[in-house]
mmCIF file of C-alpha atoms in Angstrom:
data_model
loop_
_atom_site.group_PDB
_atom_site.id
_atom_site.type_symbol
_atom_site.label_atom_id
_atom_site.label_comp_id
_atom_site.label_asym_id
_atom_site.label_seq_id
_atom_site.Cartn_x
_atom_site.Cartn_y
_atom_site.Cartn_z
ATOM 1 C CA MET A 1 -0.027 0.001 -0.004
ATOM 2 C CA PHE A 2 1.026 3.608 -0.747
ATOM 3 C CA GLU A 3 3.675 2.305 -3.190
ATOM 4 C CA GLY A 4 2.945 4.967 -5.756
ATOM 5 C CA ILE A 5 3.633 7.921 -3.497
ATOM 6 C CA LYS A 6 6.551 6.081 -1.884
ATOM 7 C CA LYS A 7 8.144 5.642 -5.298
ATOM 8 C CA ALA A 8 7.519 9.224 -6.372
ATOM 9 C CA PHE A 9 9.275 10.507 -3.276
ATOM 10 C CA SER A 10 12.091 8.021 -3.566
ATOM 11 C CA ASN A 11 12.746 9.122 -7.124
ATOM 12 C CA LEU A 12 12.874 12.755 -6.077
ATOM 13 C CA LYS A 13 15.195 11.996 -3.189
ATOM 14 C CA GLU A 14 17.601 10.047 -5.339
ATOM 15 C CA SER A 15 17.648 12.668 -8.096
ATOM 16 C CA ILE A 16 18.876 15.535 -5.868
ATOM 17 C CA ILE A 17 22.552 14.997 -5.233
ATOM 18 C CA THR A 18 24.145 18.423 -4.687
ATOM 19 C CA LYS A 19 25.201 19.626 -1.264
ATOM 20 C CA GLU A 20 23.756 23.073 -1.841
ATOM 21 C CA ILE A 21 20.247 22.834 -3.170
ATOM 22 C CA THR A 22 19.623 25.432 -5.877
ATOM 23 C CA GLU A 23 16.282 26.383 -7.452
ATOM 24 C CA GLU A 24 17.590 25.134 -10.807
ATOM 25 C CA GLU A 25 18.450 21.768 -9.240
ATOM 26 C CA LEU A 26 14.991 21.459 -7.746
ATOM 27 C CA GLU A 27 13.048 22.662 -10.771
ATOM 28 C CA LYS A 28 14.522 19.846 -12.838
ATOM 29 C CA HIS A 29 12.855 17.300 -10.639
ATOM 30 C CA LEU A 30 9.831 18.862 -8.817
ATOM 31 C CA TRP A 31 7.677 18.982 -11.955
ATOM 32 C CA ASP A 32 8.075 15.234 -12.457
ATOM 33 C CA PHE A 33 7.438 14.686 -8.727
ATOM 34 C CA GLU A 34 4.230 16.672 -8.933
ATOM 35 C CA LEU A 35 3.001 14.690 -11.957
ATOM 36 C CA LYS A 36 3.809 11.389 -10.245
ATOM 37 C CA LEU A 37 1.776 12.450 -7.183
ATOM 38 C CA ILE A 38 -1.212 13.336 -9.408
ATOM 39 C CA GLU A 39 -0.916 9.971 -11.188
ATOM 40 C CA ASN A 40 -1.211 8.357 -7.791
ATOM 41 C CA ASN A 41 -4.534 10.078 -6.870
ATOM 42 C CA VAL A 42 -3.082 13.041 -5.019
ATOM 43 C CA THR A 43 -5.202 16.129 -5.855
ATOM 44 C CA ILE A 44 -3.625 18.855 -8.007
ATOM 45 C CA GLU A 45 -3.868 21.292 -5.079
ATOM 46 C CA VAL A 46 -2.047 18.948 -2.666
ATOM 47 C CA ALA A 47 0.578 17.933 -5.243
ATOM 48 C CA ARG A 48 1.301 21.611 -5.984
ATOM 49 C CA LYS A 49 1.423 22.475 -2.290
ATOM 50 C CA LEU A 50 3.952 19.747 -1.611
ATOM 51 C CA SER A 51 6.069 20.820 -4.566
ATOM 52 C CA GLU A 52 6.029 24.494 -3.593
ATOM 53 C CA ASP A 53 6.694 23.691 0.096
ATOM 54 C CA PHE A 54 9.710 21.676 -0.933
ATOM 55 C CA LYS A 55 11.037 24.552 -2.920
ATOM 56 C CA LYS A 56 10.575 27.057 -0.081
ATOM 57 C CA GLU A 57 12.221 24.763 2.456
ATOM 58 C CA LEU A 58 15.149 23.549 0.408
ATOM 59 C CA VAL A 59 16.228 26.221 -2.077
ATOM 60 C CA GLY A 60 19.518 27.711 -0.882
ATOM 61 C CA LYS A 61 19.798 25.282 1.967
ATOM 62 C CA LYS A 62 23.404 24.279 2.588
ATOM 63 C CA ILE A 63 23.871 20.709 3.791
ATOM 64 C CA LYS A 64 26.564 20.074 6.381
ATOM 65 C CA ARG A 65 29.280 17.660 5.498
ATOM 66 C CA THR A 66 28.119 15.339 8.265
ATOM 67 C CA GLU A 67 24.537 15.315 6.879
ATOM 68 C CA LYS A 68 23.227 13.220 4.046
ATOM 69 C CA ILE A 69 21.148 15.062 1.473
ATOM 70 C CA GLU A 70 18.695 12.163 1.379
ATOM 71 C CA LYS A 71 18.026 12.525 5.123
ATOM 72 C CA VAL A 72 17.480 16.273 4.861
ATOM 73 C CA ILE A 73 14.967 15.821 2.023
ATOM 74 C CA GLU A 74 13.267 12.946 3.857
ATOM 75 C CA GLU A 75 12.861 15.002 7.022
ATOM 76 C CA THR A 76 11.385 17.845 5.005
ATOM 77 C CA PHE A 77 8.902 15.508 3.338
ATOM 78 C CA LYS A 78 7.967 13.983 6.722
ATOM 79 C CA ASN A 79 7.240 17.425 8.103
ATOM 80 C CA LYS A 80 5.050 18.293 5.132
ATOM 81 C CA LEU A 81 3.106 15.040 5.455
ATOM 82 C CA GLU A 82 2.479 15.761 9.126
ATOM 83 C CA GLU A 83 0.979 19.109 8.064
ATOM 84 C CA LEU A 84 -1.215 17.530 5.464
ATOM 85 C CA LEU A 85 -2.463 14.862 7.884
ATOM 86 C CA GLU A 86 -2.757 17.076 10.990
ATOM 87 C CA ASN A 87 -6.438 16.186 11.555
ATOM 88 C CA THR A 88 -5.946 12.440 11.340
ATOM 89 C CA GLY A 89 -5.585 10.672 14.685
ATOM 90 C CA ASN A 90 -7.310 13.440 16.679
ATOM 91 C CA TYR A 91 -10.785 11.822 16.795
ATOM 92 C CA ASN A 92 -11.119 9.416 19.720
ATOM 93 C CA LEU A 93 -14.371 7.529 19.260
ATOM 94 C CA ILE A 94 -14.041 5.363 22.371
ATOM 95 C CA GLU A 95 -13.501 8.438 24.510
ATOM 96 C CA LYS A 96 -16.538 10.111 23.018
ATOM 97 C CA ILE A 97 -18.703 7.038 23.652
ATOM 98 C CA ASN A 98 -17.580 6.753 27.248
ATOM 99 C CA ASN A 99 -17.965 10.487 27.876
ATOM 100 C CA LYS A 100 -21.555 10.620 26.741
ATOM 101 C CA LYS A 101 -23.804 10.998 29.773
ATOM 102 C CA SER A 102 -26.685 8.910 28.487
ATOM 103 C CA LYS A 103 -26.775 5.844 26.279
ATOM 104 C CA PRO A 104 -26.890 5.063 23.434
ATOM 105 C CA PHE A 105 -24.157 6.685 21.300
ATOM 106 C CA VAL A 106 -25.586 6.814 17.757
ATOM 107 C CA ILE A 107 -23.477 6.626 14.603
ATOM 108 C CA VAL A 108 -24.833 7.057 11.067
ATOM 109 C CA PHE A 109 -22.802 5.796 8.082
ATOM 110 C CA LEU A 110 -22.898 7.445 4.673
ATOM 111 C CA GLY A 111 -21.381 6.323 1.411
ATOM 112 C CA VAL A 112 -22.077 5.493 -2.220
ATOM 113 C CA ASN A 113 -22.666 1.965 -3.467
ATOM 114 C CA GLY A 114 -19.681 -0.332 -3.496
ATOM 115 C CA VAL A 115 -17.373 1.400 -1.032
ATOM 116 C CA GLY A 116 -17.617 -1.366 1.587
ATOM 117 C CA LYS A 117 -19.899 0.511 3.976
ATOM 118 C CA THR A 118 -21.758 -2.510 5.368
ATOM 119 C CA THR A 119 -18.535 -4.424 5.897
ATOM 120 C CA ALA A 120 -17.009 -1.351 7.582
ATOM 121 C CA ILE A 121 -19.982 -1.211 9.967
ATOM 122 C CA ALA A 122 -19.495 -4.903 10.851
ATOM 123 C CA LYS A 123 -15.793 -4.321 11.453
ATOM 124 C CA LEU A 124 -16.455 -1.300 13.692
ATOM 125 C CA CYS A 125 -18.994 -3.390 15.617
ATOM 126 C CA TYR A 126 -16.355 -6.077 16.162
ATOM 127 C CA PHE A 127 -13.863 -3.379 17.200
ATOM 128 C CA LEU A 128 -16.308 -1.884 19.731
ATOM 129 C CA LYS A 129 -17.195 -5.248 21.154
ATOM 130 C CA LYS A 130 -13.495 -5.834 21.827
ATOM 131 C CA LYS A 131 -13.639 -2.624 23.836
ATOM 132 C CA ASN A 132 -16.498 -4.170 25.923
ATOM 133 C CA LEU A 133 -19.117 -1.923 24.322
ATOM 134 C CA SER A 134 -22.515 -3.382 23.419
ATOM 135 C CA CYS A 135 -23.934 -2.650 19.952
ATOM 136 C CA ILE A 136 -27.098 -2.842 17.948
ATOM 137 C CA ILE A 137 -27.262 -2.447 14.120
ATOM 138 C CA ALA A 138 -30.042 -0.672 12.250
ATOM 139 C CA CYS A 139 -30.657 -1.629 8.642
ATOM 140 C CA SER A 140 -31.842 1.717 7.309
ATOM 141 C CA ASP A 141 -30.837 0.636 3.825
ATOM 142 C CA THR A 142 -34.338 -0.351 2.775
ATOM 143 C CA PHE A 143 -33.638 0.147 -0.895
ATOM 144 C CA ARG A 144 -30.883 -2.269 -2.005
ATOM 145 C CA ALA A 145 -31.892 -5.873 -2.572
ATOM 146 C CA GLY A 146 -30.007 -8.110 -0.191
ATOM 147 C CA ALA A 147 -28.947 -5.333 2.140
ATOM 148 C CA ILE A 148 -31.023 -6.581 5.073
ATOM 149 C CA GLU A 149 -29.843 -10.208 4.656
ATOM 150 C CA GLN A 150 -26.230 -9.083 4.422
ATOM 151 C CA LEU A 151 -26.493 -7.170 7.702
ATOM 152 C CA GLU A 152 -28.338 -10.039 9.366
ATOM 153 C CA LEU A 153 -25.487 -12.389 8.464
ATOM 154 C CA HIS A 154 -22.935 -9.992 9.957
ATOM 155 C CA ALA A 155 -25.074 -9.519 13.073
ATOM 156 C CA LYS A 156 -25.339 -13.281 13.525
ATOM 157 C CA ASN A 157 -21.562 -13.676 13.229
ATOM 158 C CA LEU A 158 -20.967 -10.872 15.706
ATOM 159 C CA GLY A 159 -23.683 -11.856 18.157
ATOM 160 C CA VAL A 160 -25.567 -8.621 18.041
ATOM 161 C CA GLU A 161 -29.172 -7.620 17.357
ATOM 162 C CA VAL A 162 -30.193 -6.117 14.047
ATOM 163 C CA VAL A 163 -33.271 -3.896 13.687
ATOM 164 C CA LYS A 164 -35.053 -4.161 10.284
ATOM 165 C CA HIS A 165 -38.309 -3.298 8.543
ATOM 166 C CA LYS A 166 -39.561 -4.401 5.159
ATOM 167 C CA TYR A 167 -37.852 -3.272 1.949
ATOM 168 C CA GLY A 168 -39.278 0.103 0.925
ATOM 169 C CA ALA A 169 -39.921 1.142 4.533
ATOM 170 C CA SER A 170 -38.842 4.485 5.904
ATOM 171 C CA PRO A 171 -35.130 4.466 6.722
ATOM 172 C CA THR A 172 -35.751 7.053 9.450
ATOM 173 C CA ALA A 173 -38.349 4.788 11.093
ATOM 174 C CA VAL A 174 -35.886 1.883 11.195
ATOM 175 C CA ALA A 175 -33.198 4.107 12.781
ATOM 176 C CA PHE A 176 -35.682 5.543 15.291
ATOM 177 C CA ASP A 177 -36.754 2.047 16.391
ATOM 178 C CA ALA A 178 -33.143 0.963 16.824
ATOM 179 C CA VAL A 179 -32.371 3.945 19.050
ATOM 180 C CA GLN A 180 -35.519 3.275 21.175
ATOM 181 C CA ILE A 181 -34.602 -0.410 21.604
ATOM 182 C CA ALA A 182 -31.021 0.516 22.504
ATOM 183 C CA TYR A 183 -32.285 2.985 25.128
ATOM 184 C CA LYS A 184 -34.617 0.383 26.693
ATOM 185 C CA LYS A 185 -31.946 -2.338 26.703
ATOM 186 C CA ASN A 186 -29.133 -0.029 27.882
ATOM 187 C CA ILE A 187 -27.037 -0.780 24.748
ATOM 188 C CA ASP A 188 -23.956 1.389 24.345
ATOM 189 C CA VAL A 189 -23.839 2.051 20.595
ATOM 190 C CA VAL A 190 -26.322 2.166 17.656
ATOM 191 C CA LEU A 191 -24.749 1.636 14.209
ATOM 192 C CA ILE A 192 -27.045 2.843 11.456
ATOM 193 C CA ASP A 193 -26.487 1.546 7.914
ATOM 194 C CA THR A 194 -27.963 3.600 5.073
ATOM 195 C CA ALA A 195 -28.615 3.099 1.387
ATOM 196 C CA GLY A 196 -25.624 3.578 -0.857
ATOM 197 C CA ARG A 197 -26.257 6.939 -2.386
ATOM 198 C CA MET A 198 -24.817 8.341 -5.537
ATOM 199 C CA GLN A 199 -23.885 11.814 -4.351
ATOM 200 C CA THR A 200 -26.086 13.291 -7.072
ATOM 201 C CA ASP A 201 -29.283 11.424 -6.100
ATOM 202 C CA LYS A 202 -31.451 14.180 -4.703
ATOM 203 C CA ASP A 203 -34.296 12.027 -3.350
ATOM 204 C CA LEU A 204 -31.914 9.743 -1.424
ATOM 205 C CA LEU A 205 -29.945 12.706 -0.099
ATOM 206 C CA ASP A 206 -33.207 14.294 1.043
ATOM 207 C CA GLU A 207 -33.998 11.065 2.902
ATOM 208 C CA MET A 208 -30.597 11.077 4.538
ATOM 209 C CA ARG A 209 -30.980 14.678 5.679
ATOM 210 C CA LYS A 210 -34.347 13.733 7.200
ATOM 211 C CA LEU A 211 -32.826 10.757 9.074
ATOM 212 C CA VAL A 212 -30.024 12.888 10.468
ATOM 213 C CA ARG A 213 -32.436 15.645 11.468
ATOM 214 C CA VAL A 214 -34.799 13.293 13.303
ATOM 215 C CA ILE A 215 -32.238 10.921 14.832
ATOM 216 C CA GLN A 216 -29.656 13.620 15.735
ATOM 217 C CA PRO A 217 -26.751 11.162 15.816
ATOM 218 C CA ASP A 218 -23.678 11.674 17.902
ATOM 219 C CA ALA A 219 -21.404 10.978 14.960
ATOM 220 C CA VAL A 220 -21.710 10.663 11.166
ATOM 221 C CA PHE A 221 -18.978 8.779 9.247
ATOM 222 C CA LEU A 222 -18.456 8.908 5.501
ATOM 223 C CA VAL A 223 -17.105 5.615 4.161
ATOM 224 C CA VAL A 224 -14.695 6.149 1.247
ATOM 225 C CA ASP A 225 -13.112 3.570 -1.045
ATOM 226 C CA SER A 226 -9.393 4.392 -1.370
ATOM 227 C CA LEU A 227 -9.360 2.931 -4.846
ATOM 228 C CA THR A 228 -11.848 5.445 -6.327
ATOM 229 C CA GLY A 229 -9.285 8.229 -6.748
ATOM 230 C CA ASN A 230 -10.546 11.702 -7.600
ATOM 231 C CA ASP A 231 -14.184 10.662 -7.362
ATOM 232 C CA SER A 232 -13.754 10.249 -3.628
ATOM 233 C CA TYR A 233 -13.036 13.979 -3.273
ATOM 234 C CA LYS A 234 -16.257 14.793 -5.191
ATOM 235 C CA GLN A 235 -18.162 12.454 -2.915
ATOM 236 C CA ALA A 236 -16.654 14.035 0.166
ATOM 237 C CA GLU A 237 -17.408 17.573 -1.014
ATOM 238 C CA ILE A 238 -21.042 16.908 -1.904
ATOM 239 C CA PHE A 239 -21.806 14.866 1.256
ATOM 240 C CA ALA A 240 -20.252 17.641 3.326
ATOM 241 C CA LYS A 241 -22.485 20.214 1.675
ATOM 242 C CA GLU A 242 -25.685 18.148 1.605
ATOM 243 C CA VAL A 243 -25.580 16.211 4.900
ATOM 244 C CA GLY A 244 -22.363 16.813 6.863
ATOM 245 C CA TYR A 245 -20.123 14.267 8.581
ATOM 246 C CA ASP A 246 -17.399 14.082 11.247
ATOM 247 C CA GLY A 247 -14.757 12.103 9.441
ATOM 248 C CA PHE A 248 -13.905 9.159 7.197
ATOM 249 C CA ILE A 249 -13.582 5.398 7.262
ATOM 250 C CA LEU A 250 -11.124 4.603 4.499
ATOM 251 C CA THR A 251 -11.689 1.135 3.005
ATOM 252 C CA LYS A 252 -9.706 -1.251 0.749
ATOM 253 C CA VAL A 253 -6.428 0.315 1.823
ATOM 254 C CA ASP A 254 -4.593 -2.992 1.444
ATOM 255 C CA ALA A 255 -5.377 -2.999 -2.332
ATOM 256 C CA ASP A 256 -4.437 0.682 -2.828
ATOM 257 C CA GLU A 257 -0.983 0.795 -4.425
ATOM 258 C CA LYS A 258 -1.264 4.568 -5.016
ATOM 259 C CA GLY A 259 -2.180 6.100 -1.683
ATOM 260 C CA GLY A 260 -3.252 9.546 -2.856
ATOM 261 C CA VAL A 261 -6.713 9.423 -1.363
ATOM 262 C CA ALA A 262 -5.407 8.894 2.166
ATOM 263 C CA LEU A 263 -2.946 11.754 1.679
ATOM 264 C CA SER A 264 -5.361 14.249 0.124
ATOM 265 C CA ILE A 265 -8.865 13.769 1.424
ATOM 266 C CA THR A 266 -8.284 14.926 4.991
ATOM 267 C CA TYR A 267 -6.364 18.028 3.762
ATOM 268 C CA GLU A 268 -8.991 18.918 1.170
ATOM 269 C CA THR A 269 -11.945 18.567 3.618
ATOM 270 C CA LYS A 270 -10.274 19.392 6.942
ATOM 271 C CA LYS A 271 -11.937 16.251 8.315
ATOM 272 C CA PRO A 272 -9.965 13.367 9.871
ATOM 273 C CA ILE A 273 -9.580 9.808 8.694
ATOM 274 C CA ILE A 274 -10.922 8.003 11.746
ATOM 275 C CA PHE A 275 -10.563 4.327 10.804
ATOM 276 C CA ILE A 276 -8.766 2.331 8.160
ATOM 277 C CA SER A 277 -10.164 -0.925 6.777
ATOM 278 C CA HIS A 278 -7.511 -3.100 5.154
ATOM 279 C CA GLY A 279 -8.597 -6.700 4.622
ATOM 280 C CA MET A 280 -11.431 -9.259 4.518
ATOM 281 C CA ASN A 281 -11.580 -10.210 8.213
ATOM 282 C CA TYR A 282 -13.403 -8.355 10.999
ATOM 283 C CA GLU A 283 -10.090 -7.670 12.751
ATOM 284 C CA ASP A 284 -8.632 -5.990 9.637
ATOM 285 C CA PHE A 285 -9.681 -2.600 10.975
ATOM 286 C CA MET A 286 -7.647 -0.042 12.823
ATOM 287 C CA ILE A 287 -7.718 3.460 14.248
ATOM 288 C CA ALA A 288 -6.203 5.820 11.714
ATOM 289 C CA LYS A 289 -2.930 7.205 12.975
ATOM 290 C CA ARG A 290 -0.949 9.951 11.270
ATOM 291 C CA GLU A 291 2.355 8.272 12.105
ATOM 292 C CA TRP A 292 1.246 4.966 10.578
ATOM 293 C CA ILE A 293 0.356 6.537 7.247
ATOM 294 C CA ILE A 294 3.602 8.545 7.156
ATOM 295 C CA ASN A 295 5.692 5.534 8.020
ATOM 296 C CA LYS A 296 4.084 3.529 5.254
ATOM 297 C CA ILE A 297 4.808 6.283 2.719
ATOM 298 C CA LEU A 298 8.419 6.685 3.865
ATOM 299 C CA GLY A 299 8.962 2.938 4.084
ATOM 300 C CA TYR A 300 9.605 2.830 7.847
ATOM 301 C CA GLY A 301 8.881 -0.619 9.274
ATOM 302 C CA SER A 302 5.831 -2.770 8.759
ATOM 303 C CA ASP A 303 3.469 -1.782 11.576
#
């Protein structure tokens, strides 16, 4: 994962060999670096920012004899990545759940079809259960054929209750019932699945706004497929405008050889990546940490 960005940076690092970094020296390589970033799903704005920041930091910089030019460039890149990802790692869901005075803590999940939203919900349920938090799942996706059965299978595997109505029923009614059941049974967390919405589907977005207005969830997560590239930024922009959300669950990260979505989406939206989903099993799910993403890009270790 993140091999594309890792290679783009590695090529830049290896191409700069002088001990005093001149603008001419940098210009020869930064344009190619910028293009490589864009090819790997980094937005034009972020690619340009990284390129310009490199130039500001390094032009005219004299490298001490005891220093290696590669290390100086690497440290500069690391600092810039930290700036881009400054929001990631700051959202502590467990703390928010434990600090809420009254149960349940309600989470609504948004996302278009095919991003892995239902699987992400199941993985988060597994994660929360490992933290000794009880969960109930609401199937407010009453549109997609098979959605209810898919959630029921996950719920059975996880040993949690699922609340459902018939297909075509009101998604808001399903969510409302789940919250009421959780309140009566003293359940810690309600996880509300919703229909996969194309971000341009006005009727479905209207339904989602209604659900959020009525339920008033404690958190709203947008599930984003890291393989979708630039379309993920369009999704994030429109969902932010139409519904609003607190942060992202980034899915299919293990299959993402490019890595640009993880690098760009939090900078573009100023919202954090909260969780990373990276495999087929329930345990293939982790809290997003800025240091982990940076280490992957720089090639530091395996964890």
